[in-house]
Short mmCIF file of C-alpha atoms in Angstrom, two decimals:
data_model
loop_
_atom_site.label_atom_id
_atom_site.label_comp_id
_atom_site.label_asym_id
_atom_site.label_seq_id
_atom_site.Cartn_x
_atom_site.Cartn_y
_atom_site.Cartn_z
CA MET A 824 96.37 131.22 127.54
CA LYS A 825 94.84 132.81 124.45
CA LYS A 826 97.54 131.22 122.27
CA ILE A 827 96.66 127.76 123.65
CA PHE A 828 92.99 128.08 122.77
CA THR A 829 93.78 129.19 119.22
CA ASN A 830 96.32 126.38 118.70
CA LEU A 831 95.17 123.59 116.36
CA THR A 832 97.34 121.02 118.16
CA PHE A 833 95.53 121.71 121.43
CA TRP A 834 92.12 121.26 119.84
CA VAL A 835 93.05 118.06 118.00
CA LEU A 836 94.44 116.53 121.20
CA THR A 837 91.33 117.62 123.10
CA ALA A 838 89.10 116.12 120.40
CA ILE A 839 90.94 112.79 120.48
CA THR A 840 90.52 112.60 124.26
CA ALA A 841 86.83 113.56 124.09
CA GLY A 842 86.20 111.02 121.32
CA ALA A 843 87.85 108.22 123.31
CA LEU A 844 85.77 109.07 126.40
CA LEU A 845 82.52 109.24 124.42
CA GLY A 846 83.23 105.93 122.69
CA HIS A 847 84.04 104.23 126.01
CA PHE A 848 81.14 105.49 128.13
CA MET A 849 78.52 105.87 125.35
CA PRO A 850 79.52 103.31 122.69
CA GLU A 851 76.34 103.56 120.63
CA THR A 852 76.63 107.33 120.41
CA GLY A 853 80.34 106.98 119.62
CA GLN A 854 79.60 104.73 116.65
CA GLN A 855 77.24 107.35 115.29
CA MET A 856 80.18 109.77 115.07
CA GLN A 857 81.74 107.77 112.20
CA PRO A 858 80.53 110.18 109.46
CA LEU A 859 82.52 113.01 111.08
CA GLY A 860 85.82 111.16 110.80
CA LYS A 861 85.12 109.57 107.43
CA GLY A 862 83.76 112.81 105.99
CA PHE A 863 86.84 114.77 107.01
CA ILE A 864 89.18 112.21 105.42
CA ASP A 865 87.09 112.14 102.23
CA ILE A 866 87.32 115.93 101.94
CA VAL A 867 91.09 115.95 102.49
CA LYS A 868 91.46 113.23 99.85
CA LEU A 869 90.00 115.64 97.31
CA PHE A 870 93.09 117.85 97.73
CA ILE A 871 95.73 115.14 97.38
CA SER A 872 95.56 114.68 93.61
CA PRO A 873 95.47 118.44 92.74
CA ILE A 874 98.40 119.11 95.09
CA ILE A 875 100.42 116.24 93.62
CA PHE A 876 99.71 117.47 90.09
CA LEU A 877 100.53 121.11 90.81
CA THR A 878 103.62 120.38 92.89
CA ILE A 879 105.18 117.92 90.47
CA SER A 880 104.28 119.77 87.28
CA LEU A 881 105.62 123.10 88.52
CA GLY A 882 108.66 121.46 90.10
CA ILE A 883 109.75 119.51 87.03
CA SER A 884 109.05 122.36 84.64
CA GLY A 885 111.25 124.60 86.75
CA MET A 886 114.01 122.05 87.28
CA GLY A 887 115.22 122.15 83.68
CA ASP A 888 117.49 119.08 83.83
CA LEU A 889 115.28 116.05 83.14
CA LYS A 890 118.14 113.70 83.95
CA LYS A 891 117.94 114.96 87.51
CA VAL A 892 114.23 114.07 87.64
CA GLY A 893 115.05 110.48 86.67
CA LYS A 894 117.91 110.39 89.13
CA VAL A 895 115.71 111.53 92.03
CA GLY A 896 113.01 109.02 91.12
CA GLY A 897 115.52 106.17 90.86
CA LYS A 898 117.10 107.02 94.21
CA ALA A 899 113.67 107.20 95.82
CA LEU A 900 112.71 103.69 94.65
CA ILE A 901 116.04 102.23 95.85
CA TYR A 902 115.67 103.98 99.22
CA PHE A 903 112.08 102.70 99.58
CA GLU A 904 113.11 99.10 98.91
CA VAL A 905 116.07 99.19 101.32
CA ILE A 906 114.17 100.80 104.20
CA THR A 907 111.01 98.71 103.83
CA THR A 908 113.17 95.58 103.75
CA PHE A 909 114.67 96.69 107.07
CA ALA A 910 111.13 97.18 108.40
CA LEU A 911 110.10 93.75 107.13
CA VAL A 912 113.04 91.94 108.69
CA ILE A 913 112.65 93.80 112.02
CA GLY A 914 108.99 92.77 112.18
CA LEU A 915 109.79 89.12 111.50
CA VAL A 916 112.64 88.98 114.02
CA VAL A 917 110.72 90.68 116.85
CA ALA A 918 107.63 88.50 116.31
CA HIS A 919 109.81 85.36 116.18
CA PHE A 920 111.45 86.06 119.55
CA ILE A 921 108.57 87.70 121.46
CA ARG A 922 106.09 85.09 120.12
CA PRO A 923 102.84 87.10 120.60
CA GLY A 924 100.77 84.24 119.19
CA ASP A 925 101.67 81.68 121.85
CA GLY A 926 98.74 80.82 124.10
CA VAL A 927 96.09 82.61 122.04
CA VAL A 928 92.89 80.57 121.90
CA THR A 929 91.24 80.75 118.49
CA SER A 930 87.71 79.99 119.68
CA GLY A 931 85.65 83.01 120.66
CA LEU A 932 87.95 85.54 119.02
CA GLY A 933 87.38 87.51 115.85
CA GLY A 934 84.67 85.72 113.99
CA GLY A 935 84.65 88.23 111.15
CA ASP A 936 83.92 87.35 107.55
CA VAL A 937 87.17 86.75 105.69
CA SER A 938 85.65 85.31 102.51
CA LYS A 939 86.19 88.50 100.52
CA PHE A 940 89.87 88.48 101.48
CA GLN A 941 90.20 84.81 100.51
CA GLU A 942 88.61 85.54 97.15
CA SER A 943 91.07 88.35 96.49
CA ALA A 944 93.97 86.22 97.65
CA GLU A 945 93.14 83.52 95.11
CA LYS A 946 93.65 86.04 92.32
CA GLY A 947 97.16 86.81 93.60
CA PHE A 948 99.01 90.12 93.35
CA SER A 949 98.69 91.99 90.06
CA TRP A 950 100.76 95.04 89.15
CA TRP A 951 98.14 95.97 86.56
CA GLN A 952 95.41 95.87 89.22
CA PHE A 953 97.63 97.87 91.57
CA LEU A 954 98.21 100.61 88.98
CA LYS A 955 94.57 100.59 87.90
CA ASP A 956 93.18 100.94 91.42
CA ASN A 957 95.78 103.32 92.82
CA PHE A 958 94.65 106.74 91.59
CA THR A 959 97.55 108.45 93.38
CA ILE A 960 100.07 106.59 91.21
CA GLN A 961 98.09 107.46 88.07
CA VAL A 962 98.15 111.16 88.97
CA LEU A 963 101.85 110.92 89.82
CA LEU A 964 102.73 109.42 86.42
CA PHE A 965 100.55 111.91 84.53
CA SER A 966 102.05 114.83 86.48
CA ILE A 967 105.59 113.71 85.64
CA ALA A 968 104.68 113.46 81.96
CA PHE A 969 102.99 116.88 82.00
CA GLY A 970 105.93 118.43 83.85
CA ILE A 971 108.33 117.07 81.22
CA PHE A 972 106.08 118.50 78.49
CA LEU A 973 106.08 121.91 80.18
CA SER A 974 109.86 121.91 80.52
CA LYS A 975 110.17 121.50 76.73
CA TYR A 976 107.26 123.76 75.70
CA THR A 977 108.40 127.21 74.59
CA GLY A 978 105.18 128.94 75.72
CA ARG A 979 105.19 127.39 79.16
CA GLN A 980 105.39 130.66 81.11
CA ARG A 981 101.70 131.45 80.67
CA ILE A 982 100.71 127.94 81.80
CA VAL A 983 103.12 128.06 84.74
CA SER A 984 101.66 131.41 85.87
CA VAL A 985 98.13 129.96 85.85
CA LEU A 986 99.20 126.83 87.72
CA THR A 987 101.09 128.90 90.31
CA LEU A 988 98.00 131.05 90.92
CA LEU A 989 95.84 127.93 91.15
CA SER A 990 98.29 126.39 93.61
CA GLY A 991 97.77 129.31 95.97
CA TYR A 992 94.00 128.85 95.91
CA VAL A 993 94.24 125.09 96.47
CA PHE A 994 96.50 125.47 99.51
CA LYS A 995 94.37 128.25 100.94
CA ALA A 996 91.28 126.05 100.64
CA LEU A 997 93.17 123.21 102.30
CA HIS A 998 94.12 125.45 105.22
CA PHE A 999 90.44 126.22 105.73
CA VAL A 1000 89.52 122.52 105.70
CA MET A 1001 92.27 121.70 108.21
CA LEU A 1002 90.56 123.97 110.74
CA PHE A 1003 87.97 121.17 111.00
CA ALA A 1004 90.61 118.56 111.81
CA PRO A 1005 89.53 118.34 115.49
CA ILE A 1006 86.04 117.34 114.36
CA GLY A 1007 87.46 114.61 112.13
CA ALA A 1008 89.76 113.36 114.89
CA PHE A 1009 86.86 113.33 117.36
CA GLY A 1010 84.63 111.33 115.03
CA GLY A 1011 87.33 108.82 114.12
CA MET A 1012 88.35 108.10 117.73
CA ALA A 1013 84.77 107.98 119.07
CA PHE A 1014 83.76 105.47 116.40
CA THR A 1015 86.78 103.22 116.95
CA ILE A 1016 86.43 103.01 120.72
CA GLY A 1017 82.62 102.85 120.53
CA LYS A 1018 82.49 99.98 118.06
CA TYR A 1019 85.36 97.79 119.21
CA GLY A 1020 85.81 98.76 122.86
CA ILE A 1021 88.89 98.49 125.00
CA LYS A 1022 87.94 94.94 126.06
CA THR A 1023 88.60 93.60 122.55
CA LEU A 1024 92.27 94.46 123.02
CA LEU A 1025 92.90 92.19 125.99
CA PRO A 1026 93.07 88.74 124.30
CA LEU A 1027 95.43 90.04 121.62
CA GLY A 1028 97.16 92.63 123.79
CA LYS A 1029 100.57 90.98 123.40
CA LEU A 1030 100.36 91.31 119.62
CA MET A 1031 99.33 94.94 119.83
CA LEU A 1032 102.09 95.75 122.30
CA SER A 1033 104.64 93.96 120.09
CA VAL A 1034 103.53 95.91 117.01
CA TYR A 1035 103.66 99.28 118.78
CA VAL A 1036 107.05 98.56 120.35
CA THR A 1037 108.49 97.36 117.03
CA MET A 1038 107.29 100.45 115.18
CA ALA A 1039 108.71 102.67 117.92
CA LEU A 1040 112.06 100.89 117.57
CA PHE A 1041 111.94 101.37 113.81
CA ILE A 1042 111.26 105.10 114.15
CA PHE A 1043 113.72 105.85 116.94
CA VAL A 1044 116.52 103.57 115.72
CA ILE A 1045 116.37 103.10 111.94
CA LEU A 1046 114.83 106.45 110.98
CA TYR A 1047 116.92 108.19 113.64
CA LEU A 1048 120.08 106.84 111.99
CA VAL A 1049 118.82 107.83 108.53
CA LEU A 1050 118.44 111.47 109.60
CA ARG A 1051 121.54 111.35 111.76
CA TYR A 1052 123.57 110.67 108.61
CA TYR A 1053 122.89 114.29 107.60
CA LYS A 1054 123.04 115.61 111.18
CA ILE A 1055 119.30 116.25 111.44
CA SER A 1056 117.43 115.74 114.71
CA LEU A 1057 114.57 113.25 114.52
CA LEU A 1058 112.98 114.66 117.68
CA LYS A 1059 113.00 118.20 116.31
CA TYR A 1060 111.47 116.96 113.08
CA LEU A 1061 108.72 115.08 114.96
CA ASN A 1062 108.01 118.20 117.01
CA TYR A 1063 107.82 120.20 113.78
CA ILE A 1064 105.07 117.95 112.35
CA ARG A 1065 103.26 117.43 115.66
CA GLU A 1066 99.92 118.78 114.39
CA GLU A 1067 99.91 116.41 111.44
CA LEU A 1068 100.85 113.46 113.66
CA LEU A 1069 97.89 114.13 115.94
CA ILE A 1070 95.56 114.40 112.96
CA VAL A 1071 96.85 111.07 111.61
CA LEU A 1072 96.44 109.55 115.09
CA GLY A 1073 92.87 110.74 115.43
CA THR A 1074 91.72 109.75 111.95
CA SER A 1075 93.88 106.58 111.57
CA SER A 1076 94.75 107.78 108.08
CA SER A 1077 98.05 109.09 106.75
CA GLU A 1078 96.08 110.71 103.91
CA ALA A 1079 94.65 113.23 106.36
CA GLY A 1080 98.07 114.79 106.90
CA LEU A 1081 99.65 114.20 103.49
CA PRO A 1082 99.00 117.61 101.87
CA SER A 1083 100.13 119.51 104.98
CA LEU A 1084 103.25 117.33 105.21
CA MET A 1085 104.24 118.25 101.66
CA GLU A 1086 103.90 121.94 102.45
CA LYS A 1087 105.84 121.70 105.71
CA LEU A 1088 108.66 119.75 104.06
CA GLU A 1089 109.05 122.54 101.52
CA ARG A 1090 109.04 125.14 104.29
CA MET A 1091 111.81 123.29 106.15
CA GLY A 1092 114.10 123.30 103.13
CA CYS A 1093 113.25 120.39 100.81
CA SER A 1094 112.93 121.49 97.19
CA LYS A 1095 109.48 121.40 95.56
CA PRO A 1096 110.42 118.79 92.87
CA VAL A 1097 111.85 116.37 95.47
CA VAL A 1098 108.80 116.75 97.72
CA GLY A 1099 106.45 116.33 94.78
CA LEU A 1100 108.14 113.15 93.57
CA VAL A 1101 109.05 111.40 96.81
CA VAL A 1102 106.01 111.94 99.04
CA PRO A 1103 103.33 110.71 96.58
CA ALA A 1104 105.50 107.77 95.47
CA GLY A 1105 106.26 106.93 99.09
CA TYR A 1106 102.54 106.84 99.85
CA SER A 1107 102.36 103.65 97.78
CA PHE A 1108 105.92 102.29 97.82
CA ASN A 1109 107.32 103.26 101.24
CA LEU A 1110 104.79 101.85 103.69
CA ASP A 1111 107.12 101.09 106.60
CA GLY A 1112 104.41 100.71 109.23
CA THR A 1113 102.24 98.53 107.03
CA THR A 1114 105.21 96.32 106.17
CA ILE A 1115 106.06 95.80 109.85
CA TYR A 1116 102.45 94.94 110.64
CA LEU A 1117 102.10 92.47 107.77
CA SER A 1118 105.28 90.62 108.69
CA MET A 1119 104.38 90.43 112.38
CA ALA A 1120 100.80 89.39 111.67
CA THR A 1121 102.02 86.52 109.49
CA ILE A 1122 104.34 85.18 112.21
CA PHE A 1123 101.63 85.76 114.84
CA LEU A 1124 99.13 83.58 112.96
CA ALA A 1125 101.75 80.88 112.45
CA GLN A 1126 102.33 80.81 116.21
CA VAL A 1127 98.60 80.76 116.97
CA TYR A 1128 98.14 77.64 114.84
CA GLY A 1129 101.36 76.03 116.04
CA VAL A 1130 103.07 76.20 112.65
CA GLU A 1131 106.84 76.16 112.91
CA LEU A 1132 108.14 78.00 109.86
CA THR A 1133 111.36 76.81 108.27
CA ILE A 1134 114.14 79.18 107.22
CA ALA A 1135 113.09 78.67 103.60
CA GLN A 1136 109.49 79.63 104.43
CA MET A 1137 110.70 82.72 106.31
CA PHE A 1138 112.63 83.84 103.25
CA THR A 1139 109.55 83.12 101.13
CA ILE A 1140 107.52 85.43 103.37
CA ILE A 1141 110.16 88.15 103.01
CA GLY A 1142 110.22 87.76 99.22
CA ILE A 1143 106.44 87.84 98.86
CA LEU A 1144 105.92 90.81 101.17
CA MET A 1145 108.71 92.79 99.50
CA ILE A 1146 106.48 92.82 96.42
CA THR A 1147 102.89 92.64 97.66
CA SER A 1148 103.31 95.20 100.47
CA LYS A 1149 103.88 97.86 97.80
CA GLY A 1150 100.21 97.60 96.86
CA ALA A 1151 98.82 97.88 100.36
CA ALA A 1152 97.65 101.48 99.84
CA GLY A 1153 95.80 100.79 96.61
CA VAL A 1154 92.34 99.89 97.91
CA THR A 1155 90.47 100.14 101.20
CA GLY A 1156 91.08 96.95 103.19
CA SER A 1157 93.92 95.96 100.88
CA GLY A 1158 96.21 95.29 103.84
CA PHE A 1159 94.12 92.22 104.60
CA VAL A 1160 94.14 91.27 100.93
CA VAL A 1161 97.95 91.41 100.91
CA LEU A 1162 98.10 89.34 104.10
CA ALA A 1163 95.63 86.81 102.69
CA SER A 1164 97.70 86.58 99.50
CA THR A 1165 100.84 85.93 101.55
CA LEU A 1166 99.17 83.20 103.61
CA SER A 1167 97.79 81.58 100.46
CA ALA A 1168 101.24 81.57 98.84
CA ILE A 1169 102.91 79.96 101.87
CA LYS A 1170 100.11 77.35 102.10
CA VAL A 1171 100.85 76.37 105.72
CA ILE A 1172 98.91 79.01 107.70
CA PRO A 1173 95.06 78.99 107.52
CA VAL A 1174 93.69 82.11 105.85
CA GLU A 1175 90.73 81.86 108.25
CA GLY A 1176 93.11 83.13 110.92
CA LEU A 1177 92.52 86.65 109.59
CA ALA A 1178 89.29 86.64 111.59
CA LEU A 1179 91.44 86.92 114.72
CA LEU A 1180 92.81 90.25 113.52
CA LEU A 1181 89.63 91.93 112.28
CA GLY A 1182 88.64 93.20 115.73
CA VAL A 1183 91.98 94.71 116.71
CA ASP A 1184 93.17 95.83 113.28
CA ARG A 1185 91.57 99.24 113.72
CA PHE A 1186 93.54 99.82 116.93
CA MET A 1187 96.79 99.08 115.16
CA SER A 1188 95.97 101.21 112.13
CA GLU A 1189 97.02 104.33 114.04
CA ALA A 1190 100.53 102.93 114.53
CA ARG A 1191 100.73 101.90 110.87
CA ALA A 1192 99.54 105.29 109.62
CA ILE A 1193 101.88 107.28 111.87
CA THR A 1194 104.90 105.11 110.97
CA ASN A 1195 104.12 105.38 107.25
CA PHE A 1196 103.67 109.14 107.62
CA ILE A 1197 106.93 109.71 109.49
CA GLY A 1198 108.80 107.36 107.16
CA ASN A 1199 107.77 109.26 104.03
CA GLY A 1200 108.84 112.58 105.55
CA VAL A 1201 112.23 111.15 106.53
CA ALA A 1202 112.67 109.68 103.04
CA THR A 1203 112.02 113.07 101.46
CA ILE A 1204 114.49 114.83 103.77
CA TRP A 1205 117.19 112.21 103.14
CA ILE A 1206 116.83 112.29 99.36
CA ALA A 1207 116.70 116.11 99.30
CA ASN A 1208 119.98 116.19 101.24
CA ASN A 1209 121.52 113.52 99.05
CA GLU A 1210 120.64 115.53 95.94
CA ASN A 1211 121.84 118.86 97.41
CA GLU A 1212 118.24 120.06 97.18
CA PHE A 1213 117.96 120.97 100.85
CA ASP A 1214 118.22 124.40 102.48
CA ARG A 1215 119.56 123.92 106.02
CA ALA A 1216 118.97 127.57 106.91
CA LYS A 1217 115.26 127.07 106.23
CA MET A 1218 115.30 123.94 108.37
CA HIS A 1219 116.86 125.69 111.37
CA TYR A 1220 114.41 128.58 111.06
CA ALA A 1221 111.43 126.21 110.77
CA PHE A 1222 112.52 124.17 113.80
CA GLU A 1223 113.12 127.26 115.92
CA ASN A 1224 109.90 129.01 114.88
CA ILE A 1225 107.37 126.18 114.76
CA GLN A 1226 104.45 128.24 115.99
CA GLU A 1227 105.19 130.97 113.48
CA THR A 1228 105.28 128.39 110.68
CA GLU A 1229 101.95 126.93 111.80
CA ASP A 1230 100.39 130.37 112.03
CA ILE A 1231 101.52 131.18 108.49
CA ILE A 1232 100.20 127.90 107.14
CA GLU A 1233 96.87 128.19 108.95
CA ASP A 1234 96.04 131.88 108.80
CA ASN A 1235 98.40 134.25 107.05
CA LEU A 1236 98.22 133.24 103.39
CA GLU A 1237 96.10 135.47 101.25
CA TRP A 1238 94.11 134.20 98.30
CA GLY A 1239 96.33 133.69 95.29
CA GLU A 1240 99.58 133.87 97.24
CA LYS A 1241 102.11 131.20 96.43
CA PRO A 1242 102.17 128.80 99.43
CA VAL A 1243 105.96 128.39 99.64
#
């Protein structure tokens, strides 16, 4: 019993339940809990850039062979494009056959202001804007350059020692912050239920159900097969990252679990350079859940307005989303900007239809975030195996001693100790 009450997973799950109940029965009070969820995510975000910098810089400097760095990066980009294309096609096919938009009445639904999304859509997708606004990518590129510099610098040992010591402090501070994850999960769930309410789900329930089912199929079929290729159990992996999944669920943000995911992937056998390169890049380029949602939302709106898309238009949607979906993590609300850009490019579906999705988007963000989160972990494991940068003995130990791993990560590191 004592172990249950000191388990972070138990408290996060309890907080999510309490937040949902508060938001449902006391909606006004639930909405006032927003700062708790938003504040927790904002604090965790502060750790993402330092962890990316330290992980990549130390990893590349210790790898020695710079050709291998380029090889890993190239494989990662190819993997991202192949898997997200699968996600895109699955979303389109499921939405086409289930037809969640049939029978939806446009009057009385949504009503949100979509003018800002229309304005952004008119500008179109810009790679320069994407790189300029996505600070994670900027840090990633700088870290790679600095890591390459360190690998060639003759006096690198002193710098590496300092960075290694700093890495221990950063992870220790992160472990302390993660103790407040239940508070963040409580605030995020209470606000969502309190503001939008369960009743807002009913008119668009078929769309929500379709999105959740499609993402489940993607995880338990496509990602299952990806891991199965290297004889790794998807269910054991999901059980291994259960705490992070609950945190992502409660906060509706994959960022909340990103630093912990990187650490757990290293502890289960993925090499530090692979983790440092693949996870941050995947955060912007491997958004499986977001891709599924964008494709299904496009078909949904076409069905709502009675627009029968031709084969050519379907391929146009696939082509556009293959590019624009890569920028969906760049700015807050950018998912709607990407969707608005897609609708504007097709020119047959009213952009005003986005108002239908504003009310229920928050309820589907959990599914998007969790799918993105799981997908990036699977990508890292696959590439680490493909590059022979994976320690299976570590994986078996981590899977068989999950509680021990969580205890180490949460409590047992001393200041200055190297986290992995």
